[in-house]
Amino acid sequence: MAALVSYSVAKKNNDKAPVNSPTQVIGGHGNNSYSNNSSYQRLAANFVTNKIEDTIMMKLDVESLSSASNIIRLADFGCGVGSNTINAMQDLLEIVKKKYMSQRPTSQVPEFQLIFNDQFTNDFNSLFTCLPQEKEYFVAGVPGSFHEQVLPKSSLHLGHCSYSLHWLSKLPTELEDEHSPAWNKGRIHYTSAPQEVLNAYATRFAEDLNYFLNARAQEIVSGGMMVIIGSSIPDGMPYSQVANGLMYNCMGSILMDMVKTGSISEADVDAFNLPIYACPPGEFTEGVERNGMFTVEVIELMNPAPWLKGPIDIPVFVKHVRAAMEGMFSKHFSREAIDELFNQLVPKLSEISGQMESCYRDGLQLFAILKRK
Amino acid sequence: MAALVSYSVAKKNNDKAPVNSPTQVIGGHGNNSYSNNSSYQRLAANFVTNKIEDTIMMKLDVESLSSASNIIRLADFGCGVGSNTINAMQDLLEIVKKKYMSQRPTSQVPEFQLIFNDQFTNDFNSLFTCLPQEKEYFVAGVPGSFHEQVLPKSSLHLGHCSYSLHWLSKLPTELEDEHSPAWNKGRIHYTSAPQEVLNAYATRFAEDLNYFLNARAQEIVSGGMMVIIGSSIPDGMPYSQVANGLMYNCMGSILMDMVKTGSISEADVDAFNLPIYACPPGEFTEGVERNGMFTVEVIELMNPAPWLKGPIDIPVFVKHVRAAMEGMFSKHFSREAIDELFNQLVPKLSEISGQMESCYRDGLQLFAILKRK
């Protein structure tokens, strides 16, 4: 099940929303909050820690990180809320420290600063209250879109970005243009859509990735590294062959049913598209090489959480999906419409759970480590 | 009036409260919020900007700030919420930039990062939403008590601390000890109290100041500076000779009246003391010299806002006081008791407004600029 969720339940939407818009994930610590409904993400994160350690131990040269003041700064871009980001960053800190001490055994342990970045609308208050009271590092919260530079030049040594890059900064305008071949009428995603729709999404993603890499290239010192984890799919595979694609189709069809009963208007559905793109590894590598500021040290497709097999627990799954995606829907639909959508999603997905389980489920998580040239 | 409020209405309480305790000032943007009831503080802040500029232009050597990566970091310690901290830091940035360009006219303008520090319980979400969307600096929120190191070593160039240092990190225990000569029975502050009570407050403040300076000494580069603005009083003057002292006495007497009517218990009043100490300049200088890490470049008593004279608008005044102090009371008293206290405060202060206005009102604001050795 986690194999399905860990790439479908994204952490937050990094679009450039107005400052006062609601955050995409549900903040605080309530029943529907992201922080209480993100255990799948934590499991997936644990699994990659060993892979990060292998690469850092082999490929990071701590000499290149040393500053006069002996500080190592680590940043999580698109951190969201809850303990997942804190745990991931603490793990990364331990790995870097281990490498540092192995390479410079007689040196003083450097000071570490963990930087948590997300949109201005992120619930930093909740995030800060999750931090342990006793800790061996300094902390900073940095608000701002990660598609722009948010830290001073050459001030960062290691970056981390987990399940955030697949959120598009904005939707391609042609999806809503009835005169365009990419008009996405009656659907809410590129799953099962014409090639033009997929191309519009892919082009937007490539631009976002370039903005992201340019910003990080300013911030990260030469020799510094960037860990990227996120939604992916094998090159050339249609999104309708993975379970999330089936779910997006299912959401679209529930919304169209709601149009028929008059709960929402057809124009509302036509104007709504999920700003989510799962970039295949080939495209990702091309994007990094075209940008030119980083080398790709590692890139592979992983199983998000291969030890979690068996039947899908649909109600739990939907709760996770809702915690991550509700903010996105709430910009377009009423509270009642969203309740109806998620209430209907449980039985609808239960009907096709067999089909979802038999989908392609391996290798849907991109794992990449880049090094600043 | 502002002369009274600007030192009485402190921004927030930097005591080492448990992580989940309420913040001391009222967050958000509501009717009773600090951000909507802190206009006096802003006026006072504007007034000092010129004085800061004079000192920075004369005494700051930007050569000592230069780092390899050309970043200048400015931090506000005890920032609170609202636009006052943002405006103060933007003003400081402009001053430093002006000095930089005057001293190094052919250099590239450095990058600036504004760092906002306050307790873990501060409303950073509100603070971040007050930031301008277009800005020429980077931003970071740093949670943690400013009595401890919160930033990496030698990473900061200018510090700022306005109306925060007078909040004690904790109350002297002897205030609640009936066997101590410093037992503060029936009062809520050292105003009109025995010398032993004043001494207990002064000792606690001196220790806090030392912790604060030790922490900043770690963070600030040699040659970096620290602006300190806050509550003060001429050396040797009893606190009962200033209007805030009269107000604290008034609050104490209202609470004792409430004991008589049974609204609260006498033990509750005995156990409650305001953790506020207005340090005279002589004591402050002694504390800095004893600490030994900074030189005192400027120290003086100022009029917080001398252009604001005339009668006190008691209801507005009490609203400001409540926005700043309610959090402190709410740890000890019920909502109803606090409402009763502040409701009674308006007529009680109105009765003595003449006496308050005729009090010593000049030179109650400490203005100091320290330089890291």
XYZ file of C-alpha atoms in Angstrom:
746
model
C 0.000 0.000 0.000
C 2.690 2.421 0.938
C 4.146 1.864 -2.482
C 1.045 3.543 -3.770
C 0.734 6.295 -1.225
C 4.291 7.325 -0.824
C 4.365 8.887 -4.209
C 0.760 9.914 -4.432
C 0.494 11.710 -1.167
C 2.660 14.682 -1.772
C 3.765 16.852 1.044
C 2.620 20.210 -0.075
C 2.008 22.412 -3.030
C 4.839 24.756 -3.788
C 2.917 26.846 -6.254
C 3.297 30.582 -5.980
C -0.021 31.098 -4.288
C -0.986 34.479 -2.845
C 0.527 34.965 0.590
C -2.765 34.639 2.407
C -4.024 31.539 0.663
C -4.434 28.417 2.792
C -1.508 26.059 2.985
C -1.835 22.984 0.856
C -1.356 20.469 3.619
C -3.439 20.630 6.760
C -1.404 22.196 9.577
C -1.670 21.744 13.332
C -2.067 18.388 15.038
C -5.774 17.599 14.506
C -7.450 14.402 13.282
C -7.165 15.361 9.603
C -3.806 17.117 9.912
C -0.886 16.224 7.719
C 1.339 15.773 10.776
C -0.948 12.992 12.045
C -1.483 11.450 8.610
C 1.955 11.176 7.117
C 3.294 7.944 8.570
C 3.734 6.461 5.079
C 6.060 9.269 4.174
C 8.138 8.593 7.284
C 8.511 4.921 6.423
C 9.561 5.779 2.912
C 12.041 8.304 4.263
C 13.655 5.764 6.600
C 14.185 3.443 3.698
C 16.226 5.924 1.698
C 18.469 6.937 4.594
C 20.821 4.035 3.929
C 21.063 4.927 0.272
C 21.871 8.532 1.103
C 24.523 7.365 3.540
C 26.190 5.178 0.901
C 26.491 8.079 -1.516
C 27.548 10.707 1.009
C 30.224 8.417 2.455
C 31.566 7.737 -1.011
C 31.140 11.005 -2.866
C 31.014 13.940 -0.460
C 34.324 15.685 0.080
C 34.003 17.559 3.362
C 37.049 19.661 2.540
C 34.902 21.466 0.002
C 32.355 22.317 2.706
C 34.711 23.808 5.219
C 34.145 27.445 5.935
C 36.287 29.719 8.065
C 33.734 29.519 10.832
C 33.296 25.743 10.682
C 29.545 25.702 10.084
C 27.700 23.116 8.001
C 24.237 24.138 6.866
C 21.616 21.640 5.699
C 18.281 22.700 4.231
C 15.038 20.886 3.490
C 13.203 22.514 0.595
C 9.451 22.109 0.780
C 9.657 20.802 4.337
C 5.941 20.869 5.171
C 4.984 20.205 8.786
C 5.295 17.345 11.256
C 8.205 15.257 12.371
C 9.109 13.707 8.979
C 11.159 16.684 7.880
C 12.877 16.934 11.262
C 13.720 13.219 11.285
C 14.980 13.312 7.702
C 17.199 16.299 8.397
C 18.531 14.824 11.630
C 19.394 11.635 9.731
C 21.167 13.661 7.054
C 23.066 15.550 9.747
C 24.264 12.284 11.307
C 25.428 11.002 7.933
C 27.340 14.184 7.132
C 28.858 14.233 10.614
C 29.972 10.614 10.217
C 31.598 11.399 6.892
C 33.190 14.523 8.341
C 34.688 12.646 11.259
C 35.884 9.827 9.028
C 37.631 12.279 6.699
C 38.892 14.659 9.378
C 39.165 12.505 12.502
C 41.257 15.003 14.433
C 39.105 18.046 13.657
C 36.641 19.651 15.962
C 33.055 18.653 15.173
C 31.550 21.511 13.152
C 28.435 23.371 14.159
C 25.325 22.401 12.207
C 22.339 24.485 11.229
C 19.162 22.819 9.938
C 17.128 25.086 7.693
C 13.471 24.365 7.024
C 12.083 25.978 3.885
C 8.547 26.112 2.660
C 5.974 28.584 1.387
C 5.059 31.658 3.450
C 1.748 29.961 4.170
C 3.329 26.837 5.686
C 2.551 26.190 9.366
C 6.020 26.962 10.760
C 4.548 27.330 14.259
C 3.546 23.650 14.274
C 6.866 22.633 12.772
C 8.842 24.461 15.457
C 6.835 22.877 18.268
C 7.789 19.432 16.891
C 11.507 20.133 17.359
C 13.176 18.312 20.228
C 13.939 20.567 23.199
C 17.504 19.274 23.497
C 19.360 19.262 20.225
C 22.874 19.599 18.920
C 22.105 21.888 16.018
C 20.736 25.335 15.289
C 17.442 25.791 13.518
C 16.012 28.309 11.085
C 12.700 28.479 9.258
C 12.978 30.101 5.848
C 9.701 31.082 4.177
C 9.536 31.436 0.407
C 9.019 29.541 -2.825
C 11.886 27.166 -3.569
C 11.657 28.147 -7.215
C 13.525 31.282 -6.147
C 16.717 31.843 -4.200
C 15.788 31.864 -0.504
C 19.252 31.664 1.101
C 22.366 33.815 0.694
C 24.923 32.871 -1.948
C 27.206 29.939 -1.191
C 25.803 29.597 2.323
C 24.447 26.064 2.052
C 26.292 22.749 2.073
C 23.607 20.102 1.659
C 20.098 20.370 0.306
C 17.234 17.907 0.625
C 13.924 17.886 -1.184
C 11.466 15.083 -0.630
C 8.119 14.722 -2.377
C 7.874 18.397 -3.230
C 9.292 18.877 -6.722
C 6.361 17.142 -8.403
C 4.110 20.055 -7.400
C 4.004 22.430 -10.328
C 4.508 26.127 -9.552
C 1.445 26.834 -11.680
C -0.772 25.024 -14.137
C -0.172 25.309 -17.883
C -2.742 27.857 -19.083
C -3.619 25.806 -22.166
C -5.301 23.166 -19.964
C -8.195 25.595 -19.556
C -8.163 26.916 -23.112
C -10.965 25.330 -25.117
C -9.224 26.294 -28.363
C -6.031 24.451 -27.414
C -5.369 20.786 -28.225
C -4.241 20.605 -24.563
C -7.698 21.596 -23.257
C -8.299 19.115 -20.441
C -12.079 19.026 -20.419
C -13.708 16.583 -18.007
C -10.416 15.431 -16.490
C -8.398 16.709 -13.536
C -4.952 15.374 -14.501
C -2.967 14.207 -17.511
C -3.785 10.555 -16.754
C -5.612 9.096 -19.792
C -5.454 12.506 -21.487
C -4.203 13.351 -25.015
C -0.446 13.624 -25.541
C -0.753 17.435 -25.745
C -1.965 17.559 -22.153
C 0.942 15.424 -20.975
C 3.343 17.623 -22.948
C 1.957 20.772 -21.322
C 2.542 19.282 -17.867
C 6.050 18.067 -18.799
C 7.057 21.469 -20.187
C 5.896 23.236 -17.033
C 7.799 20.726 -14.872
C 10.986 21.209 -16.889
C 10.783 24.994 -16.393
C 10.144 24.609 -12.665
C 13.070 22.218 -12.320
C 15.312 24.725 -14.057
C 14.210 27.522 -11.686
C 14.771 25.200 -8.742
C 18.270 24.207 -9.881
C 19.290 27.799 -10.651
C 18.212 28.898 -7.177
C 20.028 26.011 -5.460
C 23.107 26.629 -7.581
C 23.311 30.113 -6.055
C 22.923 28.829 -2.525
C 24.995 25.643 -2.499
C 28.785 25.804 -2.270
C 30.855 24.098 -4.932
C 31.125 20.453 -3.938
C 27.920 20.602 -1.902
C 25.204 18.070 -2.598
C 21.467 17.886 -3.078
C 19.294 14.853 -2.273
C 16.069 14.624 -4.262
C 13.335 12.119 -3.575
C 9.950 12.158 -5.211
C 7.232 10.859 -7.462
C 8.345 9.202 -10.663
C 7.481 6.533 -13.199
C 9.594 4.517 -15.648
C 10.383 6.447 -18.840
C 7.624 5.956 -21.398
C 5.057 4.348 -19.077
C 1.586 5.949 -19.242
C 0.343 7.267 -15.914
C -2.839 5.228 -16.269
C -0.743 2.151 -15.530
C -0.051 3.205 -11.950
C -2.510 3.257 -9.095
C -2.413 7.002 -8.547
C -3.470 7.512 -12.129
C -6.474 5.282 -11.486
C -7.257 7.330 -8.400
C -7.077 10.653 -10.263
C -9.378 9.230 -12.929
C -11.701 8.079 -10.163
C -11.695 11.548 -8.559
C -12.453 13.074 -11.958
C -15.361 10.729 -12.524
C -16.816 11.428 -9.049
C -16.623 15.158 -9.775
C -18.373 14.667 -13.139
C -21.100 12.665 -11.349
C -21.467 15.593 -8.940
C -21.933 17.875 -11.956
C -24.862 15.671 -13.007
C -26.499 15.941 -9.578
C -25.892 19.697 -9.553
C -23.529 19.744 -6.527
C -20.920 21.555 -8.609
C -20.783 23.101 -12.063
C -19.103 21.580 -15.097
C -17.079 24.767 -15.510
C -15.638 24.198 -12.015
C -14.380 20.754 -13.034
C -13.009 22.000 -16.349
C -11.127 24.750 -14.521
C -9.607 22.341 -12.029
C -6.446 20.348 -12.732
C -4.085 18.697 -10.288
C -0.713 20.482 -10.451
C 1.197 17.235 -10.061
C 3.778 15.793 -12.435
C 5.700 12.572 -11.851
C 8.913 13.079 -13.784
C 10.549 9.965 -15.289
C 14.285 9.618 -14.507
C 15.404 10.161 -18.092
C 13.607 13.483 -18.277
C 14.969 14.454 -14.885
C 18.566 13.749 -15.912
C 18.068 15.712 -19.118
C 16.754 18.658 -17.097
C 19.751 18.633 -14.767
C 22.202 18.354 -17.671
C 20.475 21.125 -19.618
C 20.699 23.356 -16.528
C 24.401 22.605 -16.258
C 25.090 23.619 -12.649
C 25.074 20.148 -11.062
C 26.365 16.697 -11.880
C 24.089 13.707 -11.371
C 25.921 11.464 -8.911
C 23.109 8.964 -8.437
C 19.766 8.564 -10.131
C 17.481 5.580 -9.890
C 13.931 4.440 -9.459
C 13.263 2.854 -6.102
C 10.420 1.039 -4.479
C 9.080 3.537 -2.015
C 8.509 0.971 0.747
C 8.858 -2.531 -0.616
C 8.354 -4.225 2.749
C 4.773 -3.009 2.833
C 2.807 -5.346 0.598
C -0.643 -6.817 0.874
C -4.118 -5.394 0.402
C -4.791 -1.679 0.381
C -6.577 -0.275 3.440
C -8.732 2.151 1.453
C -10.124 4.284 4.336
C -6.622 4.886 5.752
C -5.300 5.545 2.262
C -8.008 8.114 1.533
C -7.350 9.825 4.857
C -3.695 10.252 3.871
C -4.646 11.488 0.420
C -7.076 13.991 1.917
C -4.518 15.342 4.428
C -2.130 16.031 1.580
C -4.518 17.201 -1.127
C -7.452 18.914 0.556
C -5.859 22.369 0.428
C -5.630 22.113 -3.333
C -9.307 21.244 -3.744
C -10.431 23.861 -1.222
C -9.254 26.661 -3.513
C -11.819 25.561 -6.101
C -14.618 23.683 -4.356
C -16.840 24.225 -1.327
C -16.321 22.375 1.926
C -19.452 20.311 1.213
C -18.260 19.356 -2.267
C -14.888 18.247 -0.892
C -16.568 16.168 1.820
C -18.713 14.523 -0.858
C -15.704 13.844 -3.064
C -13.669 12.144 -0.343
C -16.676 10.306 1.077
C -17.410 8.841 -2.353
C -13.754 8.090 -2.942
C -13.682 5.331 -0.304
C -16.358 3.065 -1.899
C -15.260 3.934 -5.458
C -11.659 2.995 -4.785
C -12.775 -0.116 -2.893
C -14.508 -1.252 -6.098
C -11.247 -1.024 -8.043
C -8.838 -1.969 -5.272
C -7.970 -5.213 -7.052
C -7.091 -3.291 -10.198
C -5.025 -0.795 -8.195
C -3.134 -3.576 -6.448
C -2.341 -5.310 -9.726
C -0.962 -2.100 -11.263
C 2.707 -1.453 -11.777
C 3.860 -0.705 -8.234
C 7.632 -0.982 -8.210
C 10.125 1.729 -8.951
C 7.844 4.727 -8.640
C 10.120 6.749 -6.410
C 12.854 8.883 -7.898
C 16.045 8.948 -5.874
C 18.725 11.336 -7.066
C 21.830 12.895 -5.605
C 23.290 15.899 -7.377
C 26.605 17.620 -6.757
C 27.198 21.339 -7.267
C 29.915 21.804 -9.876
C 1.284 58.991 26.853
C 3.626 57.020 24.672
C 6.386 57.953 27.060
C 4.501 55.825 29.533
C 3.529 52.977 27.300
C 6.631 52.537 25.282
C 8.466 51.198 28.247
C 5.556 49.558 29.987
C 4.179 47.639 27.089
C 6.853 45.147 26.531
C 6.888 43.099 23.409
C 6.986 39.633 24.776
C 8.175 37.489 27.574
C 11.368 35.643 26.860
C 11.150 33.375 29.847
C 12.009 29.761 29.276
C 8.423 28.618 29.237
C 7.508 25.057 28.289
C 7.344 24.640 24.549
C 3.584 24.350 24.450
C 2.730 27.238 26.724
C 0.861 30.159 25.201
C 2.933 32.979 23.809
C 3.119 36.053 25.967
C 1.845 38.500 23.388
C -1.387 37.883 21.555
C -0.642 36.560 18.054
C -2.693 36.832 14.876
C -4.359 40.001 13.674
C -7.495 40.181 15.873
C -8.912 43.099 17.867
C -6.819 42.336 20.967
C -3.741 41.165 19.067
C -0.334 42.625 19.713
C 0.119 43.320 15.995
C -2.919 45.621 16.030
C -2.059 47.201 19.383
C 1.577 48.111 19.128
C 1.519 51.482 17.381
C 3.264 53.160 20.336
C 6.196 50.793 19.944
C 6.463 51.676 16.259
C 6.581 55.410 16.996
C 9.258 54.848 19.610
C 11.223 52.739 17.145
C 11.135 55.422 14.439
C 12.544 57.898 16.890
C 15.652 55.856 17.597
C 16.458 55.128 13.951
C 18.347 58.408 13.576
C 20.372 57.707 16.681
C 21.290 54.257 15.413
C 22.318 55.740 12.094
C 24.605 58.282 13.767
C 26.452 55.571 15.654
C 26.664 53.073 12.813
C 27.959 55.695 10.389
C 30.604 56.733 12.889
C 31.625 53.526 14.587
C 30.918 50.535 12.398
C 33.845 49.329 10.320
C 32.382 47.310 7.472
C 35.772 45.782 6.729
C 35.339 43.745 9.890
C 32.018 42.375 8.624
C 33.188 41.183 5.254
C 32.992 37.476 4.716
C 34.240 35.511 1.776
C 30.708 35.166 0.485
C 29.748 38.830 0.960
C 26.735 38.268 3.218
C 25.660 40.587 6.006
C 23.330 39.051 8.568
C 21.150 41.126 10.904
C 19.088 39.588 13.697
C 16.295 40.861 15.913
C 16.292 39.068 19.256
C 12.862 38.849 20.835
C 11.194 40.016 17.633
C 7.579 39.292 18.591
C 4.975 39.638 15.848
C 3.641 42.436 13.656
C 5.319 44.914 11.402
C 7.401 46.721 14.068
C 10.185 44.170 13.974
C 10.176 44.079 10.168
C 10.296 47.879 9.911
C 13.044 48.141 12.522
C 15.159 45.533 10.748
C 14.603 47.084 7.332
C 15.692 50.442 8.759
C 18.798 48.842 10.240
C 19.541 47.202 6.892
C 19.339 50.550 5.100
C 21.680 52.143 7.611
C 24.241 49.355 7.321
C 23.993 49.420 3.528
C 24.544 53.194 3.520
C 27.613 52.821 5.706
C 28.853 49.962 3.551
C 28.522 51.921 0.340
C 30.131 55.004 1.901
C 33.118 52.968 3.075
C 33.379 50.734 0.014
C 31.834 52.766 -2.800
C 33.228 50.571 -5.557
C 32.200 47.247 -4.016
C 29.256 45.156 -5.003
C 26.322 45.600 -2.626
C 26.406 42.614 -0.268
C 23.521 40.206 0.200
C 21.541 40.730 3.397
C 19.725 38.221 5.536
C 17.265 39.380 8.218
C 16.893 36.896 11.039
C 13.891 37.027 13.345
C 14.383 35.326 16.697
C 11.870 34.683 19.399
C 10.626 31.863 21.626
C 9.416 28.585 20.095
C 5.902 29.685 21.050
C 6.069 32.960 19.078
C 3.609 33.310 16.204
C 6.114 33.070 13.345
C 3.269 32.324 10.903
C 1.785 35.781 11.503
C 5.200 37.387 11.350
C 5.994 35.800 7.984
C 2.681 36.923 6.473
C 3.576 40.539 7.403
C 6.725 40.437 5.248
C 6.574 42.388 2.007
C 6.254 40.176 -1.079
C 9.000 42.023 -2.927
C 12.113 42.484 -0.877
C 15.841 42.809 -1.338
C 16.887 40.533 1.497
C 16.612 36.943 2.635
C 14.616 36.024 5.702
C 14.911 33.401 8.421
C 12.885 32.764 11.559
C 14.948 31.334 14.386
C 13.023 29.913 17.328
C 14.659 29.666 20.741
C 15.385 31.585 23.921
C 17.819 34.443 23.361
C 19.448 33.575 26.660
C 21.118 30.761 24.732
C 23.112 30.648 21.508
C 20.611 30.333 18.650
C 22.863 31.028 15.643
C 26.136 29.467 14.499
C 29.424 30.921 15.716
C 30.568 34.174 14.109
C 27.696 34.125 11.654
C 26.019 37.394 12.662
C 27.072 40.961 11.927
C 24.485 43.137 13.634
C 22.086 42.342 16.451
C 19.028 44.275 17.569
C 16.958 43.823 20.706
C 14.084 46.156 21.446
C 11.910 46.023 24.567
C 12.699 42.399 25.278
C 15.622 42.290 27.712
C 13.542 43.586 30.631
C 11.590 40.310 30.649
C 13.247 38.055 33.198
C 13.954 34.468 32.122
C 12.374 33.341 35.390
C 11.268 34.844 38.653
C 13.561 34.806 41.688
C 12.297 31.923 43.847
C 12.625 33.927 47.065
C 9.696 36.151 46.017
C 7.395 33.273 46.864
C 9.274 32.096 49.961
C 7.490 33.275 53.083
C 10.676 32.730 55.114
C 12.716 35.044 52.895
C 13.048 38.801 53.450
C 12.341 39.029 49.687
C 8.872 37.426 50.093
C 6.650 39.659 47.976
C 3.319 39.115 49.707
C 0.366 41.156 48.435
C 2.362 42.771 45.620
C 2.979 41.729 42.005
C 6.195 43.658 41.338
C 9.125 45.268 43.128
C 7.467 48.716 42.987
C 7.025 49.953 46.598
C 8.499 46.672 47.856
C 11.344 46.190 50.382
C 14.912 46.571 49.107
C 15.376 42.783 49.273
C 12.683 42.313 46.622
C 14.330 44.865 44.333
C 17.691 43.168 44.889
C 16.253 39.770 43.955
C 14.926 41.201 40.680
C 18.217 43.025 39.957
C 20.285 39.880 40.565
C 18.106 37.836 38.227
C 18.358 40.532 35.539
C 22.151 40.667 35.851
C 22.369 36.890 35.344
C 20.036 37.024 32.341
C 22.037 39.848 30.798
C 25.212 37.821 31.206
C 23.625 34.794 29.490
C 22.380 37.050 26.713
C 25.788 38.655 26.157
C 27.628 35.322 26.232
C 25.275 33.935 23.590
C 25.591 37.016 21.358
C 29.370 36.994 21.802
C 29.428 33.537 20.218
C 27.253 34.595 17.308
C 28.528 38.086 16.456
C 31.765 38.546 14.530
C 34.512 40.687 16.002
C 33.674 44.290 15.152
C 29.965 43.505 14.824
C 27.494 45.570 16.790
C 24.412 45.150 18.930
C 21.640 47.747 19.332
C 19.703 47.510 22.591
C 16.573 49.503 23.328
C 14.377 48.962 26.353
C 12.842 49.879 29.655
C 15.007 51.810 32.040
C 14.981 54.401 34.808
C 17.605 56.830 36.099
C 20.085 55.204 38.494
C 18.781 55.327 42.061
C 15.210 56.390 41.240
C 12.518 54.254 42.919
C 10.118 52.603 40.491
C 7.176 54.099 42.360
C 8.155 57.462 40.867
C 7.282 56.365 37.330
C 3.833 55.809 35.941
C 4.274 52.112 35.238
C 5.109 51.572 38.897
C 1.823 53.227 39.810
C 0.054 50.966 37.347
C 1.626 47.802 38.780
C 0.613 48.921 42.254
C -2.873 49.546 40.909
C -3.026 46.072 39.352
C -1.869 44.569 42.643
C -4.535 46.415 44.589
C -7.300 45.360 42.147
C -6.172 41.735 42.530
C -6.223 42.061 46.342
C -9.748 43.509 46.099
C -10.704 40.484 44.008
C -9.340 38.270 46.798
C -11.780 39.977 49.172
C -14.736 39.329 46.875
C -13.615 35.728 46.420
C -12.933 35.951 42.652
C -9.400 34.669 43.213
C -7.437 33.308 46.157
C -4.820 35.219 48.131
C -2.339 32.427 47.409
C -2.796 33.089 43.680
C -1.801 36.727 44.147
C 1.137 35.876 46.405
C 2.377 33.397 43.799
C 2.171 35.936 40.988
C 4.917 38.458 40.236
C 5.570 40.367 37.043
C 8.873 39.172 35.545
C 9.825 42.695 34.467
C 12.921 44.630 35.445
C 13.800 48.114 34.184
C 17.583 48.215 34.401
C 19.176 51.618 35.102
C 22.027 52.545 32.715
C 24.729 52.343 35.381
C 23.789 48.765 36.217
C 23.597 47.915 32.535
C 27.081 49.249 31.821
C 28.447 47.355 34.822
C 26.851 44.165 33.494
C 28.398 44.587 30.049
C 31.827 45.376 31.518
C 31.662 42.446 33.919
C 30.822 40.169 30.986
C 33.806 41.513 29.088
C 32.928 40.492 25.519
C 31.592 43.840 24.268
C 32.530 47.486 24.554
C 29.809 50.039 25.270
C 29.910 52.449 22.335
C 26.827 54.423 23.311
C 24.605 54.309 26.361
C 22.018 56.865 27.324
C 18.532 57.397 28.623
C 16.131 58.715 26.016
C 12.596 59.954 25.960
C 10.719 57.169 24.255
C 8.558 59.499 22.159
C 8.873 63.071 23.404
C 6.592 64.529 20.728
C 3.646 62.709 22.243
C 2.580 64.768 25.240
C -0.798 65.639 26.665
C -3.380 63.686 28.638
C -3.337 59.900 28.813
C -6.065 58.085 26.866
C -6.618 55.428 29.523
C -8.818 52.978 27.512
C -6.311 52.921 24.620
C -3.453 52.631 27.065
C -5.043 49.675 28.860
C -5.715 47.969 25.523
C -2.013 48.204 24.694
C -1.046 46.947 28.137
C -3.440 44.027 27.816
C -2.148 43.030 24.353
C 1.371 42.852 25.743
C 0.728 41.405 29.204
C -2.322 39.157 28.994
C -0.307 36.032 28.226
C 1.587 36.462 31.464
C -1.573 36.730 33.555
C -3.284 33.869 31.740
C -0.742 31.387 33.100
C -1.955 32.149 36.619
C -5.514 33.456 36.443
C -8.762 32.439 34.769
C -10.120 34.219 31.731
C -12.855 35.751 33.902
C -10.378 37.040 36.477
C -8.251 38.638 33.751
C -11.304 40.300 32.202
C -12.218 41.650 35.641
C -8.687 42.934 36.237
C -8.447 44.823 32.958
C -12.022 46.095 33.162
C -11.330 47.535 36.614
C -7.996 48.922 35.480
C -9.614 51.529 33.230
C -11.584 53.388 35.972
C -8.844 52.868 38.588
C -6.161 54.367 36.368
C -8.528 57.155 35.333
C -8.757 58.110 39.033
C -4.985 58.517 39.243
C -4.310 59.740 35.713
C -3.273 63.163 37.036
C -0.744 61.532 39.340
C 0.551 59.348 36.495
C 0.937 62.324 34.198
C 2.852 64.300 36.800
C 5.278 61.419 37.399
C 8.819 61.424 36.112
C 8.323 60.728 32.403
C 11.544 61.644 30.651
C 14.521 59.418 30.040
C 12.897 56.066 30.681
C 14.190 54.357 27.567
C 17.613 52.772 27.533
C 19.481 53.162 24.271
C 22.761 51.301 24.001
C 25.048 50.221 21.209
C 27.644 47.577 21.993
C 30.535 46.412 19.848
C 31.919 42.882 19.881
C 35.575 42.959 20.921
